[in-house]
Short mmCIF file of C-alpha atoms in Angstrom, two decimals:
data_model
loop_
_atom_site.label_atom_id
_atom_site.label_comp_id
_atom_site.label_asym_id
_atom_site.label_seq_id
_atom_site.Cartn_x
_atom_site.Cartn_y
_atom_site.Cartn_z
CA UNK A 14 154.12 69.21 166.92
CA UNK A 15 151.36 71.71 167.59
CA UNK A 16 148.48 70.35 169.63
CA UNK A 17 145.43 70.12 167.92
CA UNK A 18 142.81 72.99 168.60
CA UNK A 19 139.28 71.86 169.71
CA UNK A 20 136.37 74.29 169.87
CA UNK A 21 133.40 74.27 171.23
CA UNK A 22 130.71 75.68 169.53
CA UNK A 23 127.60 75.16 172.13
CA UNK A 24 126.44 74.52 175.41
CA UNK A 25 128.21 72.19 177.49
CA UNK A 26 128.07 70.70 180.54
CA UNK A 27 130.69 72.42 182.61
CA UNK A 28 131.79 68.20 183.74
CA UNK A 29 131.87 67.90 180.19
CA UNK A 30 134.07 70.79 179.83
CA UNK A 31 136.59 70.20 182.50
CA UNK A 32 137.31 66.79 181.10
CA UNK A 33 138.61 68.35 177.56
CA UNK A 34 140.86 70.95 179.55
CA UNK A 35 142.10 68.42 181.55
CA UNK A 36 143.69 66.82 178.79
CA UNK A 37 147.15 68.26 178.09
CA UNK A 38 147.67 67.25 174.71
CA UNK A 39 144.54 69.73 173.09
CA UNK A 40 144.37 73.37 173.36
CA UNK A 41 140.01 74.27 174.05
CA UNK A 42 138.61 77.35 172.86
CA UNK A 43 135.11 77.49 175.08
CA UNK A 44 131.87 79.09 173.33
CA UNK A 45 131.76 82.24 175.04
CA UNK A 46 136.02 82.75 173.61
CA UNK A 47 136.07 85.34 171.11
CA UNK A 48 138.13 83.53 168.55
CA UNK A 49 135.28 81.45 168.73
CA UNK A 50 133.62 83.01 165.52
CA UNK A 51 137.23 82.27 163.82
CA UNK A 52 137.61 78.74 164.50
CA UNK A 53 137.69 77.74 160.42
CA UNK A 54 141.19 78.84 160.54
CA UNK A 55 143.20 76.41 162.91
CA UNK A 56 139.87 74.36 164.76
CA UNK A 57 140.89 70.13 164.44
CA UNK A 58 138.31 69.06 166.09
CA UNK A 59 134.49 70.58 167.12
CA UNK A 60 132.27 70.11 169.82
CA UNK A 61 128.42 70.95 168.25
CA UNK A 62 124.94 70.22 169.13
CA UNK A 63 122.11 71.36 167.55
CA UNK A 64 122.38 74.97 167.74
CA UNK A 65 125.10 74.95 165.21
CA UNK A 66 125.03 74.34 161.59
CA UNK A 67 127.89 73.03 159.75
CA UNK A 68 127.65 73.83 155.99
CA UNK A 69 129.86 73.19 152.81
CA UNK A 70 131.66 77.08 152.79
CA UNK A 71 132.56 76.19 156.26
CA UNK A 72 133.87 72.66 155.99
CA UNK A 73 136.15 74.34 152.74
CA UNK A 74 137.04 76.71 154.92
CA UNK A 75 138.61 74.39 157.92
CA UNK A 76 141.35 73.11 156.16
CA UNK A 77 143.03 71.41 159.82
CA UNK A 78 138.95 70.16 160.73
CA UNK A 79 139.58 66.56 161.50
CA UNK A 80 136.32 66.14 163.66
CA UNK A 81 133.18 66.65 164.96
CA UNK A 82 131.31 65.15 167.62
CA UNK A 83 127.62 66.71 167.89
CA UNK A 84 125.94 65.58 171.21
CA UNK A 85 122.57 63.77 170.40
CA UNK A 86 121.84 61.50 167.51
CA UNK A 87 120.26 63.56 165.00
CA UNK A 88 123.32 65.06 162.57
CA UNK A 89 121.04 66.84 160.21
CA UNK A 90 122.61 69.90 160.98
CA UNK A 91 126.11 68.47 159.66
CA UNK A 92 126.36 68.64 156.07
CA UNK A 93 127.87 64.75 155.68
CA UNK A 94 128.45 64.85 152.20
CA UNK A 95 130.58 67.83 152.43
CA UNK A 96 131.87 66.65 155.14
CA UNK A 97 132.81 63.16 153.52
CA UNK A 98 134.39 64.97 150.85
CA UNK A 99 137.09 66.56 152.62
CA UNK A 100 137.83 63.52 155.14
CA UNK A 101 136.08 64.94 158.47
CA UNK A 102 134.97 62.56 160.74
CA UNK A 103 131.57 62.92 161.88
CA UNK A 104 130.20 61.26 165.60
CA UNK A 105 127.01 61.53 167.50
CA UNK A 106 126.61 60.00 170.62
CA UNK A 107 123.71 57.29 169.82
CA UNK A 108 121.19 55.71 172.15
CA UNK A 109 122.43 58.01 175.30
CA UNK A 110 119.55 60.17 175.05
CA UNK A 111 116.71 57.54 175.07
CA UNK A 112 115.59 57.65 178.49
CA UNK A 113 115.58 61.20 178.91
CA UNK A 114 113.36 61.71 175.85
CA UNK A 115 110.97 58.47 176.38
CA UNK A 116 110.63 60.67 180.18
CA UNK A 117 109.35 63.86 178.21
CA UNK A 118 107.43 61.87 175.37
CA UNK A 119 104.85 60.52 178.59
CA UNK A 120 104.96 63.45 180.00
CA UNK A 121 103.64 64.98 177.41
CA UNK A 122 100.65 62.72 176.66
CA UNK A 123 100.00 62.72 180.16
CA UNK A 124 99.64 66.61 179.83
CA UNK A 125 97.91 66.80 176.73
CA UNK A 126 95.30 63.95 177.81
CA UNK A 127 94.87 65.56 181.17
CA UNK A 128 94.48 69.35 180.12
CA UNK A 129 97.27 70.26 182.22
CA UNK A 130 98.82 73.23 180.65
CA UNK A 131 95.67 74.29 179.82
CA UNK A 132 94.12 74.60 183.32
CA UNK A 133 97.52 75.88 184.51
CA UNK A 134 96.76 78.64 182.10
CA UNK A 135 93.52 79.68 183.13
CA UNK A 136 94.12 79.45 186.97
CA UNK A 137 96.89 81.15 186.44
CA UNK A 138 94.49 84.24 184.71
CA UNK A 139 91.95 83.66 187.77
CA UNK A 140 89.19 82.13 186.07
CA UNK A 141 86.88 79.66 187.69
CA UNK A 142 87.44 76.30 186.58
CA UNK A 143 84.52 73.71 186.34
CA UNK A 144 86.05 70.54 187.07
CA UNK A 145 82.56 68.65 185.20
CA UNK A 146 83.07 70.96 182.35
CA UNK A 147 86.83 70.48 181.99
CA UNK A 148 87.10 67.03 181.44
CA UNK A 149 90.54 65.49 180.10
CA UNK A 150 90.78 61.57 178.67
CA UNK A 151 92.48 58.42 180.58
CA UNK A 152 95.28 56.86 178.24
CA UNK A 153 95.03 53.86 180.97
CA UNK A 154 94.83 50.37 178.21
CA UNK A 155 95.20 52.91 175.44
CA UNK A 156 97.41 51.76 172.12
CA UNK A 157 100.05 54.17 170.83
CA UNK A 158 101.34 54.05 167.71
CA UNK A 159 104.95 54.55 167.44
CA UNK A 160 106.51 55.82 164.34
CA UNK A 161 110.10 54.79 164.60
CA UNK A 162 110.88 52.16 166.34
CA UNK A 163 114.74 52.85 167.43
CA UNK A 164 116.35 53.58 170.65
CA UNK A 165 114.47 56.02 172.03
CA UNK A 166 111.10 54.48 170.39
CA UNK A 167 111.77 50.71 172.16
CA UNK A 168 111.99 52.72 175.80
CA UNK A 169 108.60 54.69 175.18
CA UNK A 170 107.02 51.26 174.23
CA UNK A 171 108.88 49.50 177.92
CA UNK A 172 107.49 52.65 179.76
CA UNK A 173 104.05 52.85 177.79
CA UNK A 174 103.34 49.15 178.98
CA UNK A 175 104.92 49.91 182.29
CA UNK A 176 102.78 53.18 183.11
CA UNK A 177 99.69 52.68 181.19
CA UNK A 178 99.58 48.98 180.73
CA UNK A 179 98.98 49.92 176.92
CA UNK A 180 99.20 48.53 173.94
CA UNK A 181 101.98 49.34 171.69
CA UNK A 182 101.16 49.34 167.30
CA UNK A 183 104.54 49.66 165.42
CA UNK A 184 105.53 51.65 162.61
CA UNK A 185 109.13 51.38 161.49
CA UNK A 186 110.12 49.97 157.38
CA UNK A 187 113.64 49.91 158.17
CA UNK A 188 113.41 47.36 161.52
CA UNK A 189 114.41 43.59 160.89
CA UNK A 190 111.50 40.90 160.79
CA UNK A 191 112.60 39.76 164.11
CA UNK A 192 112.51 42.96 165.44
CA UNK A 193 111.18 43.74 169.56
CA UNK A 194 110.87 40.44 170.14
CA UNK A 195 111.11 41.37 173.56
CA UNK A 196 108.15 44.05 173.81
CA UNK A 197 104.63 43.06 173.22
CA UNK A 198 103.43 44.88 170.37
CA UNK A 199 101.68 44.79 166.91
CA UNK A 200 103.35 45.61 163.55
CA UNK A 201 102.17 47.20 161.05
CA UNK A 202 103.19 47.46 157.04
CA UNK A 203 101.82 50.96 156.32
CA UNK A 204 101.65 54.13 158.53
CA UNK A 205 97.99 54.32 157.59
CA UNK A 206 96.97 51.54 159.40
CA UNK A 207 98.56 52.74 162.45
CA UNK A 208 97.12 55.65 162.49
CA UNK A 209 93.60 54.12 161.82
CA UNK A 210 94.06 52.45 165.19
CA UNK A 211 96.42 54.58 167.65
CA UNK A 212 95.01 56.85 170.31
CA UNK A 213 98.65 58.91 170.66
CA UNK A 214 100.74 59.04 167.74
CA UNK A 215 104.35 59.62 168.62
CA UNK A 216 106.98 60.48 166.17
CA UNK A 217 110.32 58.74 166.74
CA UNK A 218 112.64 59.38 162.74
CA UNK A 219 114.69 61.39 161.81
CA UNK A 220 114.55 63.94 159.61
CA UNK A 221 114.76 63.05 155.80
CA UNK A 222 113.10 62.85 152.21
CA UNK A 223 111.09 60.09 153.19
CA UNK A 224 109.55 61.33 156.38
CA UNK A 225 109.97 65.28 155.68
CA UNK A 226 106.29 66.28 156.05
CA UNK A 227 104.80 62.19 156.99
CA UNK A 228 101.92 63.72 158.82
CA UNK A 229 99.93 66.44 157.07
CA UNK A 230 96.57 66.66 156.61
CA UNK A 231 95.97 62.95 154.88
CA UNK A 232 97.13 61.32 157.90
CA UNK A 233 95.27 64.04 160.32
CA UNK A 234 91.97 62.92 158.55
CA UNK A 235 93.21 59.22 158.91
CA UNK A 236 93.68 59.79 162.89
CA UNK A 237 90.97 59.27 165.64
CA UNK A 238 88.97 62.71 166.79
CA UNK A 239 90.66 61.18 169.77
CA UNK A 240 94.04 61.12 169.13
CA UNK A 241 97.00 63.00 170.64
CA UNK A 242 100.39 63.97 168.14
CA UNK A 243 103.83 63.59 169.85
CA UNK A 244 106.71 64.79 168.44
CA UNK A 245 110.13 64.65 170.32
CA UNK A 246 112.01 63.70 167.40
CA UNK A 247 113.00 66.75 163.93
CA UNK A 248 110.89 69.19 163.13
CA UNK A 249 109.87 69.30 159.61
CA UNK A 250 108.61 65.52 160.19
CA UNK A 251 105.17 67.53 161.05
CA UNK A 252 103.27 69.48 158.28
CA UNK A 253 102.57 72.72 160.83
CA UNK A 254 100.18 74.41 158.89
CA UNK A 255 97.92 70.76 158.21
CA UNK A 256 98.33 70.36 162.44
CA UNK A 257 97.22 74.32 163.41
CA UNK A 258 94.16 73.31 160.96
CA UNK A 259 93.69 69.73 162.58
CA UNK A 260 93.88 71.43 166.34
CA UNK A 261 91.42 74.37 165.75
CA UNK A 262 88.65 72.34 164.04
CA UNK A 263 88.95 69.71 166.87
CA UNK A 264 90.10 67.01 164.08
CA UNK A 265 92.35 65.61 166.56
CA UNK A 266 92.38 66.07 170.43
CA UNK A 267 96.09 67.63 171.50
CA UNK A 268 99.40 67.44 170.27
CA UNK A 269 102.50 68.17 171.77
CA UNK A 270 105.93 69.26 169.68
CA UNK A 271 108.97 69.04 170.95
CA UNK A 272 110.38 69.69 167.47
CA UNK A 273 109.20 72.32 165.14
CA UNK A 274 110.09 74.19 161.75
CA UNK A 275 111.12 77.01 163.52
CA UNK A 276 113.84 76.49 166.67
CA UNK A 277 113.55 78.04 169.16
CA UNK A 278 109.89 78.90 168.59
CA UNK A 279 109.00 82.05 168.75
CA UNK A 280 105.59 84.10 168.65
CA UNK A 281 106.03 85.31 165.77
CA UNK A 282 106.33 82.39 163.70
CA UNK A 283 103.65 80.20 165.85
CA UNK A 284 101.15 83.15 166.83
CA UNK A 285 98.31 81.23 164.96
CA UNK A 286 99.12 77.61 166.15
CA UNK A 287 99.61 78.75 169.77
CA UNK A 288 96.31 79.70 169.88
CA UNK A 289 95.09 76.15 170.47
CA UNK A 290 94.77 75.35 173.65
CA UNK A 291 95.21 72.08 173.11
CA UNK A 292 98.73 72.04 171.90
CA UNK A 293 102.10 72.13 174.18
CA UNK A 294 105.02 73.41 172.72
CA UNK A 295 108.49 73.21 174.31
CA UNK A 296 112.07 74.21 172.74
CA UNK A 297 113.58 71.00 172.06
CA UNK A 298 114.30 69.48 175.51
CA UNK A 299 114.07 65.81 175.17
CA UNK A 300 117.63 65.57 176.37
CA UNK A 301 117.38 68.07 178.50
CA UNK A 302 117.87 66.30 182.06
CA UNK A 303 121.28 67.14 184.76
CA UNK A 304 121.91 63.77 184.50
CA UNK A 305 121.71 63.00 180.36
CA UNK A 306 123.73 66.21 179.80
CA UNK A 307 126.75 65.04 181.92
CA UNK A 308 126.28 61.94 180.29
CA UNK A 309 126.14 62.81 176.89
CA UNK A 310 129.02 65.60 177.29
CA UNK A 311 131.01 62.85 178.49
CA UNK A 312 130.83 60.69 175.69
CA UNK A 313 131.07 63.45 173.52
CA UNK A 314 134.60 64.10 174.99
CA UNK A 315 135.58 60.98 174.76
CA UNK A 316 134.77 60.03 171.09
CA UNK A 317 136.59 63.38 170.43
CA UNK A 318 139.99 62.59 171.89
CA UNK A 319 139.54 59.02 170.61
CA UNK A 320 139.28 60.29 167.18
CA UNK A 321 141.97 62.38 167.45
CA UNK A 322 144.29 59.36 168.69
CA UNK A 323 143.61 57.46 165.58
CA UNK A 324 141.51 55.06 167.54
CA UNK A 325 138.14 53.90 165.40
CA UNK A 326 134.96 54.70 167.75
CA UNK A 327 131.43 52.92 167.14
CA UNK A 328 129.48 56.05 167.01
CA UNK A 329 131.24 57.40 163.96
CA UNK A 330 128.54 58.21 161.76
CA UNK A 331 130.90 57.44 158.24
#
């Protein structure tokens, strides 16, 4: 019998990669292949991560697709119904990412609180900077409000009491009552009240119907003049237009997106919200650490050829 045909569609790390061609029962086509752009016709199983859509026309297409394993846990990018409906199986690689993005979420309110981009900026242009005119805010016994409280939300509340000895107000409808029994925190029934109380907001969903636009300009006017937005979690979770209005009348104090409409930013589509000083923007790097991408490539390979071998895998998404 033929071997089956695996491509892969995006970055990889090369430890990742080596560990598919090492395996001499599947043939790899590698991204930068040039039957890449053909793979509908003979691909069994595919290697994604975000930068790749997978739509209906193409999952028609691929009548030998069998699987796909897309590195991270968000699969919004996957079209699962289609999917469903012609028997692919779909994996992520759950809960693998947590740490790395709990690291960038601090970091970020660290930045934002502290002005640090900011004064890198204008050093950077040689201006004189005041140190009693350029004041930033101590999150030190500060509460965040976590929106989401899943994998990677549970290890920024661990590292928020760790670092900041904070206190930790929890958002999440979908958690059991017994829920985080082991963190200190408060829970709260509506998203309102959280954000009544919270001096950082961080997002922590994924993206859907229900939380497709959650903070827009109700929920900016509900938030502390204070307050600092995090989000390292979908972009579209944030109404963009409500934040560039909430940032340049000084509604709220920062935010920080890891996730945005538009990926990976660009000028042109954020000229007017990159004005605000106050706001950090990076391209989706959350997972972006050596050691999460060997990791996660890892697991991705070996969900893959587990799939393939008929074996059932805990990280199949249906």
């Amino acid at each position: 019998m033929p071997k089956p045909i695996v491509y892969i569609l995006d970055p990889y790390h090369p430890d990742a990669v080596t560990a598919l061609q090492n395996n001499p029962s599947i043939d790899v086509v590698l991204k930068n292949d040039p039957r890449r752009d053909n793979w509908h016709a003979d691909a069994t199983g595919l290697m994604i991560r975000s930068e790749t859509r997978i739509t209906p026309t193409d999952l028609a297409q691929a009548k030998k697709l069998k699987v796909i394993v897309k590195q991270g846990v968000g699969v919004d990018n996957i079209d699962l119904s289609s999917a469903k409906d012609h028997g692919v199986v779909v994996c992520n690689t759950p809960a693998l990412n947590s740490e790395s993005v709990a690291e960038l979420t601090l970091t970020l309110a660290l930045s934002i609180a502290r002005r640090i981009s900011e004064v890198d900026r204008r050093v950077r242009r040689g201006e004189m900077v005041v140190r009693s005119q350029t004041l930033g805010q101590s999150l030190y016994q500060k509460a965040i409000g976590i929106i989401g409280m899943g994998n990677i939300g549970k290890v920024v509340a661990r590292k928020w009491i760790g670092a900041m000895d904070g206190r930790i107000v929890a958002y999440d409808p979908f958690a059991a009552p017994d829920a985080w029994t082991d963190i200190p925190h408060r829970r709260v029934q509506a998203l309102e009240e959280l954000l009544d109380v919270s001096d950082v907001v961080s997002l922590h969903v994924p993206l859907t119907d229900s939380t497709r636009s959650m903070i827009g300009k109700p929920q900016f006017e509900r938030m502390k003049n204070n307050a600092i937005l995090l989000n390292c979690a979908r972009g579209g979770i944030v109404d963009e237009a409500a934040l560039t209005d909430a940032l340049t009348t000084k509604k709220i104090y920062g935010a920080a997106l890891d996730a945005m409409d538009v990926e990976p930013p660009t000028i042109e589509a954020y000229e007017e919200l990159l004005q605000n000083q106050n706001l950090i923007m990076t391209p989706h790097i959350g997972a972006s650490t050596m050691e999460n991408q060997i990791k996660s490539g890892l697991a991705v390979v070996e969900t893959l050829i587990a799939v393939l071998e008929g074996e059932d895998v805990p990280n199949r998404v249906f």
